[in-house]
Amino acid sequence: AWIPLEPAQCELYTKFCASKPVRDVVNKTGSAITCMNVLKKICDHPSTVCGTNDGDIDDTNVTDFADDENENDDDDAGARKSVAGEAALAVSTAARECSFDPGALADAEASCSSKTQFLMHMLERFRTQGHRALVFSQSQATLDVIQRNVERAGLSFLRVDGKVSADERHRRVTEL
């Protein structure tokens, strides 16, 4: 199902699409993967690309953009980080011009993301019907956003990600 972006999400997406890193991709001089990853993260939840201070990008997200590039490529890591830094600056600048509620963005509230709102609605619906749900994501940042909203809603959950040891993972899966 298609889930339309929230107005501020759409505004950020559009502004980033008009940025220099995206223009460089169109002109075949930039990194398409970096730009696509930024756009994907905007669609997941804007807080995954925007820091908590007035739309800033934190160093972790800049590194994430660089790490999202083809890891098997022999390109210079410094060049990748430079491209990622340019994308981070572009999305940070765009975020400052958008109409996000800074508190809601900093708290990764569902109101900033249509996907998160939809997921929370579905999880609540499943809970009231007595069902359990498995939620998958390739991004730990997205899982962090989901976890904050699930906790805020008072829903019980078990999280298994790459940081969980094999023994603990087995225990959690057995518990589920």
PDB file of N, CA and C in Angstrom, residues 5 15 44 79 122 133 142 169 171 175:
ATOM      1  N   LEU A   5       3.464  10.803   2.257  1.00  0.00           N
ATOM      2  CA  LEU A   5       4.296  11.447   3.276  1.00  0.00           C
ATOM      3  C   LEU A   5       3.510  12.515   4.023  1.00  0.00           C
ATOM      4  N   LYS A  15      12.810  19.390  -1.012  1.00  0.00           N
ATOM      5  CA  LYS A  15      13.965  20.290  -0.885  1.00  0.00           C
ATOM      6  C   LYS A  15      15.275  19.532  -1.094  1.00  0.00           C
ATOM      7  N   ASP A  44      11.341   6.958   5.895  1.00  0.00           N
ATOM      8  CA  ASP A  44      11.179   6.137   7.101  1.00  0.00           C
ATOM      9  C   ASP A  44      10.788   7.016   8.282  1.00  0.00           C
ATOM     10  N   ALA A  79      36.817  10.091   0.289  1.00  0.00           N
ATOM     11  CA  ALA A  79      35.948  10.660  -0.746  1.00  0.00           C
ATOM     12  C   ALA A  79      34.495  10.320  -0.463  1.00  0.00           C
ATOM     13  N   MET A 122      -1.408   0.118  13.228  1.00  0.00           N
ATOM     14  CA  MET A 122      -1.541  -1.323  13.001  1.00  0.00           C
ATOM     15  C   MET A 122      -1.152  -2.120  14.249  1.00  0.00           C
ATOM     16  N   ALA A 133       2.923  -9.120  16.590  1.00  0.00           N
ATOM     17  CA  ALA A 133       3.460  -8.722  15.281  1.00  0.00           C
ATOM     18  C   ALA A 133       4.980  -8.768  15.308  1.00  0.00           C
ATOM     19  N   THR A 142      15.981   3.277  12.378  1.00  0.00           N
ATOM     20  CA  THR A 142      14.531   3.136  12.233  1.00  0.00           C
ATOM     21  C   THR A 142      13.963   2.291  13.371  1.00  0.00           C
ATOM     22  N   ARG A 169      19.590 -13.510  21.871  1.00  0.00           N
ATOM     23  CA  ARG A 169      18.665 -13.603  20.735  1.00  0.00           C
ATOM     24  C   ARG A 169      17.824 -14.875  20.854  1.00  0.00           C
ATOM     25  N   ARG A 171      17.144 -16.563  23.568  1.00  0.00           N
ATOM     26  CA  ARG A 171      16.239 -16.409  24.704  1.00  0.00           C
ATOM     27  C   ARG A 171      15.017 -15.584  24.309  1.00  0.00           C
ATOM     28  N   GLU A 175      11.153 -16.706  24.063  1.00  0.00           N
ATOM     29  CA  GLU A 175      10.130 -15.992  24.836  1.00  0.00           C
ATOM     30  C   GLU A 175       8.967 -15.559  23.952  1.00  0.00           C
TER      31      GLU A 175
END
